[in-house]
Short mmCIF file of C-alpha atoms and ligand atoms in Angstrom, two decimals:
data_model
loop_
_atom_site.label_atom_id
_atom_site.label_comp_id
_atom_site.label_asym_id
_atom_site.label_seq_id
_atom_site.Cartn_x
_atom_site.Cartn_y
_atom_site.Cartn_z
CA MET R 210 -77.90 -16.75 -50.96
CA VAL R 211 -79.96 -15.71 -48.28
CA HIS R 212 -81.43 -12.75 -47.33
CA VAL R 213 -84.05 -11.75 -45.80
CA THR R 214 -85.63 -8.58 -46.23
CA ARG R 215 -85.47 -6.86 -43.16
CA GLY R 216 -83.53 -3.99 -43.93
CA PHE R 217 -81.40 -5.93 -44.97
CA THR R 218 -79.84 -4.77 -49.23
CA GLY R 219 -76.80 -6.76 -49.78
CA ARG R 220 -75.80 -6.70 -53.26
CA HIS R 221 -76.20 -9.68 -55.65
CA PRO R 222 -73.15 -11.36 -56.64
CA ALA R 223 -72.95 -12.56 -60.35
CA THR R 224 -75.16 -15.50 -61.31
CA ASP R 225 -72.70 -17.77 -62.44
CA ASP R 226 -71.53 -17.67 -58.67
CA ARG R 227 -74.66 -18.83 -57.25
CA LEU R 228 -75.55 -21.55 -59.30
CA PRO R 229 -74.27 -24.17 -57.30
CA PRO R 230 -72.17 -27.32 -59.27
CA GLY R 231 -74.03 -29.48 -61.69
CA GLN R 232 -76.81 -26.95 -61.66
CA TYR R 233 -78.47 -25.36 -64.36
CA LEU R 234 -80.92 -21.48 -64.19
CA THR R 235 -84.79 -22.17 -64.94
CA ASP R 236 -87.85 -19.55 -64.36
CA ASP R 237 -90.79 -22.39 -64.27
CA PHE R 238 -91.23 -23.88 -60.89
CA PRO R 239 -91.42 -28.09 -61.73
CA VAL R 240 -93.29 -30.08 -59.04
CA LEU R 241 -91.68 -33.11 -58.41
CA SER R 242 -94.42 -36.08 -56.46
CA ALA R 243 -93.48 -38.46 -54.31
CA GLY R 244 -97.43 -39.22 -53.60
CA PRO R 245 -100.61 -37.53 -54.38
CA THR R 246 -101.00 -33.96 -52.86
CA PRO R 247 -103.27 -33.73 -50.17
CA ALA R 248 -106.50 -32.05 -49.37
CA ILE R 249 -106.28 -29.92 -46.52
CA ARG R 250 -108.45 -27.44 -45.48
CA ARG R 251 -106.82 -24.86 -43.08
CA ASP R 252 -109.85 -24.76 -40.36
CA GLU R 253 -108.10 -28.32 -39.63
CA TRP R 254 -105.06 -27.13 -40.92
CA THR R 255 -102.05 -27.78 -37.07
CA PHE R 256 -98.35 -27.57 -37.46
CA SER R 257 -96.79 -28.62 -35.03
CA VAL R 258 -92.86 -28.44 -32.15
CA THR R 259 -92.98 -31.79 -30.14
CA ASP R 260 -90.49 -33.26 -28.61
CA GLY R 261 -91.41 -36.90 -30.55
CA ASP R 262 -94.25 -38.08 -28.80
CA GLN R 263 -96.15 -35.36 -27.22
CA ALA R 264 -96.39 -31.73 -28.81
CA LEU R 265 -93.69 -28.61 -27.04
CA ARG R 266 -95.76 -26.13 -29.04
CA SER R 267 -98.97 -26.09 -31.53
CA TRP R 268 -100.75 -23.55 -33.37
CA THR R 269 -104.14 -23.55 -35.77
CA TRP R 270 -103.64 -22.09 -38.99
CA ASP R 271 -105.46 -18.61 -37.85
CA GLU R 272 -103.19 -18.62 -34.29
CA PHE R 273 -100.12 -19.14 -37.07
CA MET R 274 -101.29 -15.82 -38.98
CA ALA R 275 -100.91 -14.35 -36.15
CA LEU R 276 -97.09 -14.93 -35.42
CA PRO R 277 -94.38 -12.15 -37.60
CA SER R 278 -93.73 -13.24 -40.30
CA GLU R 279 -91.32 -12.18 -42.62
CA ASP R 280 -90.96 -11.47 -46.39
CA ILE R 281 -88.38 -13.71 -47.97
CA THR R 282 -86.00 -13.91 -50.71
CA VAL R 283 -84.05 -16.46 -51.74
CA ASP R 284 -81.88 -19.40 -54.39
CA ILE R 285 -83.60 -22.21 -54.41
CA HIS R 286 -82.03 -26.23 -55.51
CA CYS R 287 -83.77 -29.18 -56.48
CA VAL R 288 -81.15 -32.86 -56.75
CA THR R 289 -82.91 -32.87 -59.74
CA ARG R 290 -80.52 -30.31 -61.15
CA TRP R 291 -83.07 -27.69 -61.98
CA SER R 292 -82.07 -23.86 -60.14
CA ARG R 293 -84.53 -21.28 -59.62
CA LEU R 294 -83.16 -17.62 -58.15
CA ASP R 295 -84.72 -14.77 -55.95
CA THR R 296 -87.77 -16.76 -55.27
CA THR R 297 -90.03 -14.72 -53.38
CA TRP R 298 -92.10 -16.76 -50.19
CA ARG R 299 -93.43 -15.09 -46.51
CA GLY R 300 -93.35 -17.05 -43.55
CA VAL R 301 -93.19 -16.96 -39.75
CA ALA R 302 -88.53 -18.20 -39.30
CA ILE R 303 -88.02 -21.09 -37.35
CA ASP R 304 -85.95 -19.49 -35.15
CA ASP R 305 -89.49 -17.35 -33.27
CA LEU R 306 -91.98 -20.55 -33.05
CA LEU R 307 -88.56 -22.24 -31.33
CA ALA R 308 -87.92 -19.33 -28.90
CA ASP R 309 -89.07 -20.45 -25.86
CA VAL R 310 -88.57 -24.10 -26.27
CA ASP R 311 -86.06 -26.10 -23.69
CA THR R 312 -84.56 -29.07 -25.77
CA ALA R 313 -81.48 -31.65 -25.98
CA ALA R 314 -82.55 -32.43 -29.26
CA GLU R 315 -79.61 -31.90 -31.97
CA TYR R 316 -81.47 -33.19 -34.69
CA VAL R 317 -85.16 -32.28 -36.54
CA LEU R 318 -87.56 -34.49 -38.42
CA ALA R 319 -89.99 -33.37 -40.94
CA ARG R 320 -92.85 -34.69 -40.68
CA SER R 321 -95.39 -34.11 -43.66
CA TYR R 322 -99.21 -34.13 -44.30
CA GLY R 323 -99.15 -37.82 -46.60
CA GLY R 324 -96.26 -39.14 -44.13
CA TYR R 325 -93.57 -37.44 -46.11
CA THR R 326 -90.28 -37.26 -43.62
CA THR R 327 -86.54 -35.63 -43.96
CA ASN R 328 -84.25 -34.85 -41.49
CA LEU R 329 -82.23 -31.97 -40.90
CA PRO R 330 -79.48 -30.82 -37.66
CA LEU R 331 -81.62 -28.88 -35.62
CA GLU R 332 -79.29 -26.14 -36.11
CA ASP R 333 -79.48 -25.77 -39.26
CA LEU R 334 -83.16 -24.63 -38.92
CA LEU R 335 -81.88 -21.67 -36.63
CA ASP R 336 -80.18 -18.11 -37.25
CA GLY R 337 -82.43 -16.79 -39.97
CA LYS R 338 -81.87 -20.34 -42.16
CA ALA R 339 -85.69 -21.43 -42.55
CA TRP R 340 -88.91 -20.79 -42.02
CA ILE R 341 -92.42 -22.32 -42.13
CA ALA R 342 -93.93 -20.61 -46.14
CA TYR R 343 -97.69 -20.17 -46.66
CA GLU R 344 -96.68 -17.33 -50.11
CA HIS R 345 -95.14 -17.96 -52.85
CA ASP R 346 -94.91 -14.43 -55.27
CA GLY R 347 -97.54 -12.74 -53.40
CA GLU R 348 -99.79 -15.43 -53.73
CA ASP R 349 -100.87 -18.26 -50.26
CA LEU R 350 -98.44 -20.81 -51.27
CA PRO R 351 -100.59 -23.23 -53.93
CA ALA R 352 -101.23 -26.63 -53.04
CA GLU R 353 -99.23 -29.18 -55.59
CA HIS R 354 -95.48 -26.58 -53.72
CA GLY R 355 -96.83 -27.30 -50.26
CA GLY R 356 -99.28 -25.60 -49.45
CA PRO R 357 -100.98 -24.59 -47.44
CA ALA R 358 -98.04 -24.21 -45.97
CA ARG R 359 -94.41 -25.98 -46.45
CA LEU R 360 -90.70 -26.00 -45.08
CA LEU R 361 -88.01 -23.54 -46.85
CA VAL R 362 -84.24 -24.40 -46.01
CA PRO R 363 -82.52 -22.76 -49.21
CA HIS R 364 -79.10 -23.59 -48.68
CA LEU R 365 -79.84 -27.23 -49.00
CA TYR R 366 -81.51 -29.26 -52.12
CA LEU R 367 -84.92 -28.92 -52.06
CA TRP R 368 -86.58 -32.00 -50.90
CA LYS R 369 -85.59 -31.32 -47.04
CA SER R 370 -87.65 -28.31 -47.73
CA ALA R 371 -90.23 -30.56 -46.84
CA LYS R 372 -94.51 -29.61 -48.79
CA TRP R 373 -97.16 -29.83 -46.66
CA ILE R 374 -95.44 -29.59 -43.41
CA LYS R 375 -97.23 -30.88 -40.12
CA SER R 376 -94.89 -31.22 -37.72
CA LEU R 377 -91.66 -30.21 -36.52
CA ASP R 378 -90.34 -33.70 -34.02
CA LEU R 379 -86.65 -32.67 -32.08
CA VAL R 380 -85.32 -35.71 -31.77
CA GLU R 381 -81.56 -37.12 -30.42
CA ASP R 382 -80.92 -39.25 -32.82
CA ASP R 383 -80.56 -38.72 -36.43
CA ASP R 384 -82.46 -41.24 -38.47
CA PRO R 385 -82.95 -41.04 -42.13
CA GLY R 386 -85.96 -39.67 -43.85
CA PHE R 387 -87.78 -40.72 -47.16
CA TRP R 388 -85.46 -39.93 -49.74
CA GLU R 389 -83.16 -40.30 -47.35
CA SER R 390 -83.52 -44.08 -46.66
CA LEU R 391 -83.79 -44.89 -50.10
CA GLY R 392 -79.82 -43.51 -51.58
CA TYR R 393 -79.80 -39.44 -50.98
CA HIS R 394 -77.37 -38.68 -49.18
CA ASP R 395 -78.68 -37.43 -45.31
CA TYR R 396 -77.15 -33.55 -45.41
CA GLY R 397 -77.27 -32.33 -48.69
CA ASP R 398 -75.50 -29.34 -49.47
CA PRO R 399 -75.68 -28.09 -52.97
CA TRP R 400 -72.29 -26.22 -52.72
CA ARG R 401 -70.70 -29.86 -51.44
CA GLU R 402 -72.68 -31.44 -54.85
CA GLN R 403 -74.45 -33.69 -51.66
CA ARG R 404 -77.21 -35.65 -53.88
CA TYR R 405 -76.39 -39.13 -52.46
CA GLN R 406 -75.24 -41.55 -49.94
CA GLY R 407 -70.89 -41.26 -50.45
CA ASP R 408 -70.84 -37.53 -51.98
CA MET N 234 -101.48 -31.79 -60.19
CA SER N 235 -100.52 -35.06 -58.52
CA GLU N 236 -98.68 -36.92 -62.01
CA HIS N 237 -98.46 -40.37 -62.06
CA ARG N 238 -98.55 -43.42 -63.66
CA ASP N 239 -99.35 -47.39 -63.44
CA GLY N 240 -97.24 -49.90 -61.52
CA ASN N 241 -95.45 -50.64 -65.54
CA ALA N 242 -93.54 -48.07 -64.71
CA LEU N 243 -91.93 -49.70 -62.26
CA ALA N 244 -90.91 -52.44 -64.93
CA GLY N 245 -87.09 -50.61 -66.78
CA PRO N 246 -85.91 -50.40 -62.69
CA LEU N 247 -87.00 -53.40 -61.52
CA ALA N 248 -85.67 -55.79 -65.03
CA ASP N 249 -82.46 -54.72 -63.76
CA ILE N 250 -82.97 -56.71 -60.50
CA PHE N 251 -85.69 -59.74 -60.79
CA THR N 252 -84.86 -62.54 -63.33
CA VAL N 253 -88.86 -63.04 -63.25
CA GLU N 254 -91.50 -60.24 -64.67
CA ALA N 255 -91.90 -58.32 -61.52
CA THR N 256 -95.33 -56.61 -62.82
CA THR N 257 -97.12 -59.48 -62.95
CA ALA N 258 -95.74 -60.43 -59.32
CA GLU N 259 -98.74 -60.20 -56.77
CA VAL N 260 -98.10 -57.63 -53.95
CA GLN N 261 -100.06 -57.12 -50.85
CA CYS N 262 -100.14 -54.31 -49.28
CA ARG N 263 -98.40 -54.03 -45.30
CA ALA N 264 -100.38 -50.78 -44.77
CA CYS N 265 -104.04 -51.72 -45.12
CA GLY N 266 -103.58 -55.78 -46.64
CA LEU N 267 -104.63 -55.48 -50.95
CA SER N 268 -103.00 -57.17 -52.67
CA THR N 269 -102.63 -56.09 -56.38
CA THR N 270 -100.67 -56.88 -59.05
CA LEU N 271 -97.77 -54.60 -59.32
CA ALA N 272 -99.09 -52.81 -62.39
CA GLN N 273 -102.01 -52.38 -60.33
CA LEU N 274 -99.92 -49.87 -58.58
CA VAL N 275 -99.94 -45.91 -58.54
CA VAL N 276 -96.48 -45.08 -59.15
CA TYR N 277 -95.41 -41.38 -58.60
CA GLY N 278 -91.62 -40.06 -60.47
CA PRO N 279 -89.84 -41.21 -61.67
CA GLU N 280 -86.96 -38.58 -60.60
CA PRO N 281 -86.31 -38.40 -57.17
CA GLY N 282 -87.47 -42.27 -57.52
CA LEU N 283 -90.47 -44.46 -58.50
CA VAL N 284 -92.34 -44.63 -55.68
CA GLY N 285 -95.33 -47.12 -55.64
CA ARG N 286 -98.48 -46.44 -54.11
CA CYS N 287 -101.56 -49.07 -52.86
CA PRO N 288 -104.52 -48.05 -54.93
CA GLY N 289 -106.11 -49.33 -51.97
CA CYS N 290 -105.33 -46.73 -49.36
CA SER N 291 -101.94 -44.85 -51.29
CA GLU N 292 -99.98 -45.47 -48.21
CA HIS N 293 -96.26 -46.38 -50.85
CA VAL N 294 -96.39 -50.19 -51.04
CA ILE N 295 -92.14 -50.30 -53.01
CA ARG N 296 -89.36 -47.56 -53.48
CA VAL N 297 -87.16 -47.85 -56.54
CA ALA N 298 -83.65 -45.16 -57.11
CA THR N 299 -81.50 -45.31 -58.82
CA THR N 300 -78.79 -43.30 -58.47
CA PRO N 301 -74.99 -43.29 -59.48
CA SER N 302 -73.42 -45.97 -57.63
CA GLY N 303 -76.74 -48.24 -58.56
CA THR N 304 -80.39 -49.28 -57.54
CA TRP N 305 -81.82 -48.57 -54.21
CA LEU N 306 -85.32 -50.63 -52.88
CA ASP N 307 -87.20 -50.53 -50.47
CA LEU N 308 -90.37 -53.57 -49.96
CA GLY N 309 -90.71 -52.15 -46.02
CA GLY N 310 -94.72 -51.31 -47.63
CA ALA N 311 -95.36 -54.78 -48.79
CA THR N 312 -95.84 -58.40 -46.18
CA SER N 313 -95.32 -60.44 -49.55
CA PHE N 314 -94.30 -60.80 -53.26
CA HIS N 315 -96.26 -63.14 -55.29
CA PHE N 316 -94.65 -64.04 -58.30
CA THR N 317 -96.79 -67.21 -60.34
CA SER N 318 -95.20 -69.74 -61.65
CA THR N 319 -95.98 -68.92 -65.26
CA ALA N 320 -94.01 -66.47 -65.88
CA THR N 321 -90.79 -67.80 -63.47
CA ARG N 322 -91.17 -70.63 -65.96
CA ALA N 323 -91.75 -67.85 -69.12
CA SER N 324 -88.21 -66.02 -67.94
CA SER N 325 -86.46 -68.95 -67.92
CA ARG N 326 -87.56 -70.60 -71.25
ZN1 LIG A 508 -102.79 -50.27 -48.89
#
């Protein structure tokens, strides 16, 4: 479940109701690596929204830090079956990043420093459901968890929340990303247990 | 904090697919052209999948994921594999 602390005071349901099928609770934050952790200097970091070929919007680190940010408290679910409740983040809502962008695209390919990709429907990034997060637990986001900044899409399995985010490419076709092209589910809804292709 | 191992970590899942010993095969990286044995790849995983990366340029050369429906294998990061005749003979004995 997602709640943004913008004056919203929702009451959490019982823990059992917050654990998707096949998941277990942990207080750890395991690190899954598909490659080396990229070392990205903040003074060299940029983040862009592209139409696939050219940047529609682009921010340096300082420009990104000047954007309105939100405190975020969400549950996260990894396809390797661990879940953490009430994780806290700070970041910029994708709604704010795409506010002035006019597009016919229905999908997004998220691209990371280091070459990772993941595909999502554009609508899953809108309406307060996704962020570019740069703090976790009140600290700068550590590199092993995706720092300087990562995509955060907590209503989908965590492989969709691309670490070391570099760009969001707005695309017409839903081309599979890194894990989606190797047997993992195209959408990845933990509540429908969409782990693998065919689920 | 990136945990990785050498290419022998690929031996198990590949033994389910190839009839010859795969880790001694020579593989050429599509990105930079470097030739190594599979055992010399830098391997991340095992979950969500095993990713064997080139020791030269760190692009992925081979990816293997085991899911309930079977094994997924991506060799798109390699231009060629060379299974040496000694390995082929050894396994056909
Ligand atoms: Zn290479």
